[in-house]
Coordinates of C-alpha atoms in Angstrom, one line a residue:
M1 CA -19.5 -26.0 26.2
N2 CA -16.7 -23.4 26.5
H3 CA -17.0 -20.2 24.5
S4 CA -14.3 -17.7 23.7
R5 CA -14.8 -14.1 24.7
R6 CA -15.3 -13.2 21.1
Q7 CA -18.0 -15.7 20.5
F8 CA -19.7 -14.6 23.7
L9 CA -19.7 -11.0 22.5
E10 CA -20.8 -12.0 19.1
N11 CA -23.8 -13.9 20.5
V12 CA -24.7 -11.1 22.8
G13 CA -24.4 -8.6 19.9
R14 CA -26.5 -10.8 17.7
G15 CA -29.2 -10.9 20.2
M16 CA -29.1 -7.2 20.8
V17 CA -29.2 -6.5 17.0
I18 CA -32.1 -8.8 16.4
A19 CA -34.0 -7.5 19.4
G20 CA -33.4 -3.9 18.4
L21 CA -33.9 -4.2 14.7
G22 CA -36.3 -7.1 14.4
A23 CA -35.6 -10.5 13.0
S24 CA -36.4 -9.5 9.4
L25 CA -34.2 -6.5 9.2
A26 CA -31.4 -8.3 11.1
G27 CA -31.6 -11.0 8.5
D28 CA -31.3 -8.4 5.7
L29 CA -28.2 -7.1 7.4
G30 CA -26.7 -10.5 7.5
F31 CA -26.7 -11.1 11.3
S32 CA -29.1 -14.1 11.5
H33 CA -26.4 -16.7 10.7
A34 CA -23.0 -15.0 10.4
F35 CA -22.5 -14.4 14.1
A36 CA -23.5 -18.0 15.0
E37 CA -21.1 -19.5 12.5
Q38 CA -18.0 -18.0 14.1
G39 CA -15.9 -20.7 15.7
A40 CA -14.7 -20.5 19.3
D41 CA -11.0 -20.4 18.2
G42 CA -11.0 -16.9 16.7
L43 CA -8.3 -14.3 17.4
D44 CA -8.9 -12.1 20.4
F45 CA -9.3 -8.4 19.4
G46 CA -10.0 -7.0 22.8
E47 CA -12.2 -3.9 22.8
L48 CA -12.5 -4.1 19.0
E49 CA -14.1 -7.5 19.1
S50 CA -17.7 -6.5 18.4
L51 CA -16.7 -3.9 15.8
V52 CA -14.5 -6.4 13.9
S53 CA -17.4 -9.0 13.9
F54 CA -19.8 -6.3 12.8
M55 CA -17.6 -5.5 9.8
Q56 CA -17.2 -9.2 8.9
S57 CA -20.9 -9.8 9.1
T58 CA -22.5 -6.8 7.4
P59 CA -23.0 -6.3 3.6
P60 CA -21.2 -3.2 2.4
D61 CA -24.2 -1.1 1.5
K62 CA -25.8 -1.7 4.9
L63 CA -22.4 -1.2 6.7
Q64 CA -22.0 2.4 5.4
A65 CA -25.2 3.6 7.0
A66 CA -24.5 1.8 10.3
L67 CA -20.9 3.2 10.5
V68 CA -22.0 6.8 9.7
A69 CA -24.6 6.5 12.5
K70 CA -21.9 5.3 14.9
L71 CA -19.6 8.1 13.9
Q72 CA -22.3 10.8 14.3
S73 CA -23.4 9.5 17.7
G74 CA -19.8 9.5 18.9
E75 CA -19.8 5.8 19.5
T76 CA -16.7 5.4 17.5
N77 CA -14.2 7.4 15.4
L78 CA -12.3 7.0 12.2
R79 CA -9.2 5.6 13.9
Q80 CA -11.2 2.8 15.6
L81 CA -13.0 2.0 12.3
T82 CA -9.7 1.8 10.5
A83 CA -8.2 -0.5 13.2
A84 CA -11.3 -2.8 13.2
A85 CA -11.4 -3.0 9.5
A86 CA -7.7 -3.9 9.3
L87 CA -8.2 -6.7 11.9
A88 CA -11.3 -8.0 10.1
N89 CA -9.3 -8.1 6.9
A90 CA -6.3 -9.8 8.5
E91 CA -8.4 -12.6 10.1
T92 CA -10.5 -13.1 7.0
F93 CA -7.8 -13.2 4.3
G94 CA -4.5 -13.6 6.1
G95 CA -2.7 -11.8 3.3
Q96 CA -3.7 -14.4 0.7
D97 CA -6.5 -12.6 -1.3
Y98 CA -5.6 -10.2 -4.1
V99 CA -8.3 -7.6 -3.4
G100 CA -8.0 -8.3 0.3
F101 CA -4.3 -7.5 0.6
H102 CA -4.6 -4.5 -1.7
T103 CA -7.4 -3.2 0.6
A104 CA -5.1 -3.8 3.6
M105 CA -2.5 -1.6 2.0
A106 CA -5.0 1.2 1.6
F107 CA -6.1 1.5 5.3
V108 CA -3.3 3.8 6.5
P109 CA -3.3 6.0 3.4
A110 CA -7.1 6.4 3.6
Y111 CA -6.9 7.3 7.2
N112 CA -4.2 9.9 6.6
M113 CA -6.1 11.3 3.7
S114 CA -9.1 11.8 6.0
Q115 CA -7.0 14.0 8.2
K116 CA -6.4 16.4 5.3
L117 CA -10.1 17.0 4.6
P118 CA -12.7 19.4 6.0
T119 CA -14.4 17.9 9.1
Q120 CA -17.7 17.0 7.4
R121 CA -15.9 15.1 4.6
Q122 CA -13.2 13.4 6.7
P123 CA -15.0 10.0 6.8
L124 CA -15.2 9.7 3.0
P125 CA -11.8 8.1 2.2
V126 CA -12.1 5.7 5.1
L127 CA -15.7 4.7 4.3
K128 CA -14.7 4.1 0.7
V129 CA -12.0 1.6 1.7
L130 CA -14.2 0.0 4.3
F131 CA -16.8 -0.5 1.6
R132 CA -14.2 -2.3 -0.5
N133 CA -13.2 -4.3 2.5
A134 CA -16.7 -5.4 3.4
D135 CA -17.6 -6.1 -0.3
Q136 CA -14.6 -8.5 -0.6
I137 CA -15.3 -10.2 2.8
Q138 CA -18.9 -10.8 1.8
K139 CA -17.9 -12.2 -1.6
S140 CA -15.5 -14.5 0.1
G141 CA -17.9 -16.0 2.6
G142 CA -18.4 -13.3 5.2
A143 CA -17.8 -14.2 8.8
N144 CA -17.6 -17.9 7.8
L145 CA -14.2 -17.4 6.3
V146 CA -11.4 -17.4 8.9
T147 CA -7.8 -17.7 7.6
L148 CA -5.8 -16.5 10.6
R149 CA -6.4 -18.5 13.8
P150 CA -4.5 -18.3 17.1
I151 CA -1.0 -19.6 17.1
A152 CA 1.1 -20.6 20.1
K153 CA 4.4 -19.0 20.8
S154 CA 7.2 -21.3 19.5
E155 CA 10.7 -22.0 20.7
F156 CA 12.4 -20.0 17.9
A157 CA 14.2 -16.8 18.9
A158 CA 13.5 -13.7 16.9
D159 CA 17.0 -13.3 15.6
A160 CA 18.9 -13.2 12.3
Q161 CA 19.2 -17.0 12.1
A162 CA 15.4 -17.4 12.5
G163 CA 15.0 -14.9 9.7
L164 CA 17.0 -17.1 7.4
M165 CA 15.0 -20.2 8.6
L166 CA 11.8 -18.3 7.8
R167 CA 13.1 -17.5 4.3
D168 CA 14.0 -21.2 3.7
A169 CA 10.7 -22.4 4.9
S170 CA 9.0 -20.0 2.6
R171 CA 11.1 -21.1 -0.4
K172 CA 9.8 -24.7 0.2
G173 CA 6.2 -23.5 0.4
E174 CA 5.9 -24.7 4.0
M175 CA 3.2 -22.5 5.5
D176 CA 2.9 -24.2 8.9
E177 CA 6.7 -24.2 9.4
A178 CA 6.9 -20.6 8.4
E179 CA 4.1 -19.7 10.8
R180 CA 5.8 -21.7 13.5
I181 CA 9.1 -19.9 13.1
F182 CA 7.5 -16.4 13.0
A183 CA 5.5 -17.3 16.1
G184 CA 8.8 -17.1 18.0
A185 CA 8.5 -13.3 17.8
V186 CA 4.9 -13.2 19.1
D187 CA 6.0 -11.6 22.4
G188 CA 8.7 -9.4 20.8
S189 CA 8.6 -5.8 19.8
P190 CA 7.0 -4.8 16.4
L191 CA 10.5 -3.9 15.1
E192 CA 11.9 -7.3 16.1
M193 CA 9.1 -9.0 14.1
F194 CA 9.7 -6.6 11.2
N195 CA 13.4 -7.4 11.0
L196 CA 12.6 -11.1 11.3
L197 CA 10.3 -10.7 8.2
Q198 CA 12.8 -8.9 6.0
P199 CA 14.8 -11.9 4.6
V200 CA 11.7 -13.5 3.2
V201 CA 10.3 -10.2 1.9
Q202 CA 13.6 -9.5 0.0
D203 CA 13.8 -13.0 -1.4
E204 CA 11.6 -12.5 -4.5
I205 CA 11.0 -9.5 -6.8
N206 CA 7.4 -9.0 -6.2
V207 CA 5.9 -5.6 -5.4
H208 CA 3.2 -7.0 -3.2
R209 CA 5.8 -8.5 -0.8
F210 CA 7.4 -5.2 -0.4
V211 CA 4.4 -2.9 0.0
M212 CA 2.4 -5.3 2.2
A213 CA 5.3 -5.6 4.7
H214 CA 5.6 -1.8 4.8
R215 CA 1.9 -1.1 5.0
A216 CA 1.3 -3.8 7.7
Y217 CA 4.1 -2.3 9.8
R218 CA 2.6 1.2 9.4
L219 CA -0.8 -0.2 10.5
I220 CA 0.6 -1.0 13.9
D221 CA 0.5 2.7 14.8
I222 CA -3.3 2.7 14.3
V223 CA -4.2 -0.8 15.4
G224 CA -1.9 -1.1 18.4
S225 CA 1.3 -3.0 19.1
Q226 CA -0.7 -5.8 20.8
H227 CA -1.9 -6.8 17.3
A228 CA 1.5 -6.4 15.6
H229 CA 2.0 -10.2 15.1
T230 CA -1.4 -10.6 13.6
L231 CA -0.8 -7.8 11.1
L232 CA 2.7 -9.0 10.1
R233 CA 1.7 -12.6 9.8
Q234 CA -0.1 -11.6 6.7
S235 CA 3.2 -10.9 5.0
V236 CA 4.5 -14.3 6.0
R237 CA 1.5 -16.0 4.4
L238 CA 1.6 -13.8 1.3
C239 CA 5.2 -14.7 0.7
V240 CA 4.7 -18.4 1.2
T241 CA 1.6 -18.4 -1.0
H242 CA 3.8 -16.8 -3.8
E243 CA 6.4 -19.6 -3.3
Q244 CA 3.7 -22.3 -3.4
G245 CA 2.5 -20.9 -6.8
R246 CA 6.1 -20.8 -8.1
L247 CA 6.7 -24.4 -7.0
S248 CA 3.4 -25.6 -8.5
R249 CA 4.6 -24.3 -11.9
N250 CA 8.1 -25.7 -11.5
R251 CA 9.7 -22.3 -11.9
P252 CA 13.1 -21.5 -10.5
G253 CA 13.7 -19.0 -7.7
D254 CA 14.3 -15.4 -8.5
P255 CA 17.8 -14.5 -9.8
I256 CA 18.1 -12.0 -6.9
R257 CA 18.8 -15.0 -4.7
T258 CA 22.1 -15.7 -6.4
L259 CA 22.9 -12.1 -7.3
M260 CA 22.6 -10.6 -3.8
P261 CA 25.4 -12.8 -2.2
K262 CA 27.7 -12.0 -5.1
L263 CA 27.1 -8.2 -4.7
M264 CA 27.5 -8.4 -0.9
D265 CA 30.9 -10.2 -1.4
Q266 CA 32.0 -8.0 -4.3
Y267 CA 31.4 -4.8 -2.5
K268 CA 32.2 -6.1 1.0
L269 CA 28.8 -5.0 2.3
A270 CA 28.4 -7.8 4.9
G271 CA 28.5 -6.3 8.4
R272 CA 28.8 -2.8 7.0
S273 CA 27.0 0.1 8.6
P274 CA 25.1 2.5 6.3
G275 CA 27.2 5.4 5.1
T276 CA 26.8 9.1 5.8
R277 CA 28.3 10.7 2.7
K278 CA 26.3 13.5 1.2
V279 CA 25.9 14.0 -2.6
D280 CA 24.8 16.8 -4.9
D281 CA 21.8 17.0 -7.2
Q282 CA 23.8 15.9 -10.2
W283 CA 24.9 12.7 -8.5
I284 CA 21.2 12.0 -7.7
E285 CA 20.2 12.6 -11.3
N286 CA 23.0 10.4 -12.7
L287 CA 22.1 7.4 -10.5
C288 CA 18.4 7.9 -11.3
L289 CA 19.1 7.7 -15.0
T290 CA 21.5 4.8 -14.5
I291 CA 18.9 2.8 -12.6
Y292 CA 16.2 3.7 -15.1
S293 CA 18.2 2.8 -18.2
S294 CA 19.9 -0.4 -16.9
D295 CA 18.8 -3.9 -16.7
A296 CA 17.9 -5.3 -13.3
A297 CA 21.3 -6.8 -12.5
Q298 CA 23.1 -3.7 -13.6
A299 CA 20.8 -1.5 -11.5
A300 CA 21.4 -3.6 -8.4
D301 CA 25.1 -3.4 -9.0
A302 CA 24.9 0.4 -9.3
A303 CA 23.0 0.7 -6.0
A304 CA 25.5 -1.7 -4.2
A305 CA 28.4 0.3 -5.5
A306 CA 27.0 3.5 -4.2
L307 CA 26.3 2.0 -0.8
A308 CA 29.9 0.7 -0.8
E309 CA 31.1 4.2 -1.4
D310 CA 29.5 5.2 1.9
I311 CA 26.7 7.2 0.1
E312 CA 23.9 7.7 2.7
P313 CA 20.9 5.4 2.1
E314 CA 18.6 8.4 1.9
A315 CA 20.3 9.6 -1.2
V316 CA 20.5 6.2 -2.8
G317 CA 16.8 5.6 -2.1
E318 CA 15.9 9.1 -3.4
A319 CA 17.6 8.4 -6.7
I320 CA 15.9 5.0 -7.1
S321 CA 12.6 6.6 -6.2
L322 CA 13.1 9.2 -9.0
A323 CA 13.8 6.4 -11.4
A324 CA 10.5 4.7 -10.5
N325 CA 8.8 8.1 -10.9
R326 CA 10.3 8.2 -14.4
L327 CA 8.4 5.1 -15.3
V328 CA 5.2 7.0 -14.5
L329 CA 6.3 10.0 -16.6
C330 CA 7.7 8.1 -19.6
Q331 CA 5.0 5.4 -20.2
P332 CA 3.7 5.9 -23.7
P333 CA -0.1 5.9 -24.4
S334 CA 0.3 2.7 -26.4
E335 CA 1.2 0.9 -23.1
G336 CA -2.3 1.4 -21.7
R337 CA -3.5 3.0 -18.5
V338 CA -1.0 4.7 -16.2
H339 CA -3.1 4.2 -13.0
G340 CA -3.7 1.0 -11.2
D341 CA -1.1 -1.7 -11.4
S342 CA 1.0 0.0 -14.0
N343 CA 4.8 -0.3 -13.9
G344 CA 5.2 3.3 -12.7
V345 CA 2.7 3.1 -9.9
H346 CA 4.0 -0.3 -8.8
G347 CA 7.6 0.9 -9.0
S348 CA 6.9 4.1 -7.1
D349 CA 4.9 2.3 -4.3
A350 CA 7.6 -0.3 -4.0
M351 CA 10.4 2.3 -3.7
N352 CA 8.4 4.3 -1.1
A353 CA 8.1 1.0 0.8
W354 CA 11.9 0.3 0.6
R355 CA 12.9 3.8 1.6
N356 CA 10.6 3.7 4.6
M357 CA 11.7 0.2 5.6
A358 CA 15.4 1.2 5.3
R359 CA 14.8 3.9 7.8
V360 CA 13.8 1.5 10.5
A361 CA 15.2 -1.9 9.6
H362 CA 18.5 -3.4 10.9
S363 CA 21.3 -1.7 9.0
Q364 CA 22.3 -4.8 7.0
L365 CA 18.7 -5.3 5.9
A366 CA 18.4 -1.7 5.0
L367 CA 21.3 -2.0 2.5
T368 CA 20.0 -5.2 0.9
G369 CA 16.5 -3.8 0.8
L370 CA 17.6 -0.8 -1.3
I371 CA 19.5 -3.1 -3.7
V372 CA 16.4 -5.1 -4.1
G373 CA 14.5 -1.9 -4.8
A374 CA 16.9 -0.9 -7.5
Y375 CA 16.6 -4.3 -9.1
H376 CA 12.8 -4.2 -9.1
T377 CA 12.7 -0.6 -10.5
A378 CA 14.9 -1.5 -13.4
Q379 CA 13.1 -4.7 -14.1
S380 CA 10.0 -2.6 -14.9
G381 CA 11.5 -0.4 -17.6
P382 CA 12.7 1.6 -19.4
F383 CA 10.2 3.2 -21.7
K384 CA 11.6 4.7 -24.9
A385 CA 9.2 7.8 -24.8
P386 CA 10.2 11.1 -23.4
P387 CA 8.8 12.1 -19.9
Y388 CA 5.5 13.9 -19.5
P389 CA 4.9 16.8 -20.0
T390 CA 6.3 17.1 -23.6
D391 CA 6.7 20.4 -25.4
E392 CA 3.4 19.6 -27.1
H393 CA 1.7 19.2 -23.8
R394 CA 3.1 22.5 -22.5
A395 CA 2.0 24.3 -25.6
A396 CA -1.7 23.6 -24.6
I397 CA -1.2 25.7 -21.4
K398 CA -1.6 29.4 -21.9
T399 CA -1.3 30.8 -18.4
T400 CA 1.1 31.0 -15.5
D401 CA -1.5 32.2 -13.0
A402 CA -1.9 29.8 -10.1
K403 CA -5.7 29.5 -10.0
A404 CA -5.9 29.3 -13.8
L405 CA -3.3 26.5 -13.8
L406 CA -5.2 24.5 -11.2
A407 CA -8.4 25.0 -13.2
D408 CA -6.6 23.8 -16.3
A409 CA -5.4 20.7 -14.4
E410 CA -8.9 19.9 -13.1
D411 CA -10.4 20.3 -16.5
A412 CA -7.7 18.0 -18.0
I413 CA -8.4 15.4 -15.3
R414 CA -12.1 15.4 -16.1
H415 CA -11.3 14.9 -19.7
N416 CA -8.7 12.2 -19.0
D417 CA -6.1 14.4 -20.7
Q418 CA -2.9 13.2 -19.0
G419 CA -0.5 15.4 -21.0
R420 CA -2.4 18.6 -20.2
A421 CA -2.8 17.7 -16.5
A422 CA 0.9 17.0 -16.3
A423 CA 1.9 20.2 -18.1
A424 CA -0.4 22.4 -15.9
I425 CA 1.1 21.0 -12.7
A426 CA 4.7 21.1 -14.0
I427 CA 4.3 24.8 -15.0
Y428 CA 2.6 25.5 -11.6
G429 CA 5.6 24.1 -9.8
E430 CA 8.1 26.0 -12.0
Q431 CA 6.4 29.2 -11.2
G432 CA 7.0 28.7 -7.5
H433 CA 3.4 28.3 -6.5
A434 CA 2.7 26.5 -3.2
P435 CA 2.1 22.7 -3.5
G436 CA -0.7 22.5 -0.9
A437 CA -3.4 23.4 -3.5
V438 CA -2.2 20.8 -5.9
F439 CA -2.4 18.1 -3.2
E440 CA -5.9 19.3 -2.3
L441 CA -7.0 19.0 -5.9
M442 CA -5.5 15.5 -6.4
L443 CA -6.9 14.3 -3.0
K444 CA -10.4 15.3 -4.2
Y445 CA -10.2 12.9 -7.1
T446 CA -8.2 10.2 -5.3
V447 CA -11.2 10.0 -2.9
S448 CA -13.9 9.9 -5.5
E449 CA -12.3 7.6 -8.0
D450 CA -11.7 3.8 -8.0
G451 CA -8.0 3.8 -9.0
R452 CA -8.0 0.1 -9.5
L453 CA -7.1 -0.6 -5.9
H454 CA -3.9 1.6 -6.1
G455 CA -5.2 5.2 -5.7
E456 CA -4.9 5.6 -2.0
K457 CA -1.4 4.2 -1.5
Y458 CA 0.0 6.0 -4.6
F459 CA -1.3 9.3 -3.2
E460 CA 0.4 8.5 0.1
T461 CA 3.6 7.5 -1.9
V462 CA 3.7 10.9 -3.7
T463 CA 2.9 12.8 -0.5
E464 CA 5.8 11.2 1.3
E465 CA 8.3 11.2 -1.7
F466 CA 7.6 14.9 -2.3
A467 CA 8.5 15.7 1.3
T468 CA 11.7 13.6 1.2
T469 CA 13.0 14.5 -2.3
R470 CA 15.2 17.6 -2.7
P471 CA 13.7 20.7 -4.3
A472 CA 15.3 20.2 -7.7
F473 CA 13.3 17.1 -8.3
R474 CA 10.3 16.9 -6.0
W475 CA 7.8 18.4 -8.4
R476 CA 8.3 15.3 -10.7
Q477 CA 6.4 13.4 -8.1
L478 CA 3.3 15.7 -8.2
V479 CA 3.5 15.8 -12.0
G480 CA 3.3 12.0 -11.9
L481 CA 0.3 12.1 -9.6
A482 CA -1.5 14.6 -11.9
R483 CA -0.9 12.2 -14.8
V484 CA -2.2 9.1 -12.9
T485 CA -5.2 11.1 -11.6
A486 CA -6.2 12.0 -15.1
S487 CA -5.7 8.4 -16.2
A488 CA -8.0 7.1 -13.4
Y489 CA -10.9 9.6 -13.6
A490 CA -14.3 7.9 -14.1
Y491 CA -12.8 4.4 -14.8
N492 CA -13.9 1.5 -12.7
R493 CA -11.9 -1.6 -12.0
E494 CA -12.9 -3.2 -15.3
D495 CA -11.7 -0.2 -17.2
Q496 CA -15.3 0.9 -18.0
H497 CA -15.8 4.7 -18.2
G498 CA -18.5 6.7 -16.4
H499 CA -18.1 5.3 -12.8
R500 CA -17.1 6.6 -9.4
A501 CA -15.5 4.5 -6.7
P502 CA -18.0 1.9 -5.2
G503 CA -19.6 3.2 -2.1
Y504 CA -18.5 6.8 -2.6
E505 CA -21.8 8.4 -3.7
Q506 CA -23.7 6.5 -0.9
A507 CA -21.2 7.8 1.6
C508 CA -21.6 11.4 0.4
R509 CA -25.4 11.1 0.7
L510 CA -25.2 9.7 4.2
L511 CA -22.8 12.5 5.3
N512 CA -24.9 15.1 3.5
V513 CA -22.0 16.5 1.5
D514 CA -21.6 17.3 -2.2
V515 CA -20.8 14.3 -4.4

């Protein structure tokens, strides 16, 4: 019987584990059957094979201790752990599991967060997300569940026509055909694959389509370009799965499908290169408020008109990003929690994705992507309440001293006082204090709290948007992060109070650092 290299390694690894740990303990870890169940037609992950299998086969509480031991012995590092976890997630879920794809979106943010921490604490954000990953893999069947399998290169060229064919196959819910078309790019560059993917990503107003495509593309830097097709296939399958759900409920396609061609024709954007015209702060504020206060079609029209006037995409994207941030700041308490899958967090993460994708995608796809982003942002609002912090929130802050303001913000976070946390950070920024200490404070709680699957990527969103937003407006992003952090503190995924993120406290004990 022929065995794949992966199966060979798994069988060898299984024997070594059982020999080294004993059959009883190996069984407790989940190795006694999981390795044997893997089929011979799994994906080839090269030097990461055994680590991927280890993550698919090990329960989360046992995995943490094993990975900390590997880190401390120098057998592996955080980058390799993140890469292996991403591949384990991709093969297991293929972009078709809600918790699974949210976890995939968190890998790069968690790794980047780790690089901002003191050496001894650096593994914490990565271990936290790896715990989430392992937990969902085990709940879904462990190593027995394989969604992504090898696919042969097809005859389709990775060009604009193939992108439209991929979009049409997705609209029909034809998973095998969509996979076959995308396989035409298997030997191409990551950017070729990414451009091929854009028409289907832009074809439906769904935040998960947007963010998954962006985060999967970012993962290539950590996992390696040889796995780019595996990572981006997840977006294809996620989009087709959405369409299958739509078709099963007999729902029409999204209105963006008819609106986009009209806007492209009206503003003569087809074949147009992105503009380079600079704008002032007031222009940014005006477009931000227009996007925020308009309905979705009007917002898309405003973005298309700006692009037709040769305004640089960076400026248009900045204004839409600020409109999404306004959703965070203006959500009234009556609308529920601000963290997790709230309109503001979703809108901000989506616009961060579109801004990043517009920087690398083919010029035509960059323009249409920003129009889709404007449509999505406006679809989520507006709220009628004024933005945080209000005058009442500001009145609770009695100092302008930097350390005292940070202490106020931390106390507000621990009491879930969103208004006071927002006010402390707003005043801190207005006083001209350095932002680094604020990011350090928010990072601390992003690592320790659950965040309803959205904490890591929203922290990354704010970090990037702060850096790419002009000084007049950038502190709004950090004020939004302060509000979201105060909302999330001590709440688990079921909105029960008094909990930290699953796996966090165990990881702290294993690393011998303060909880």
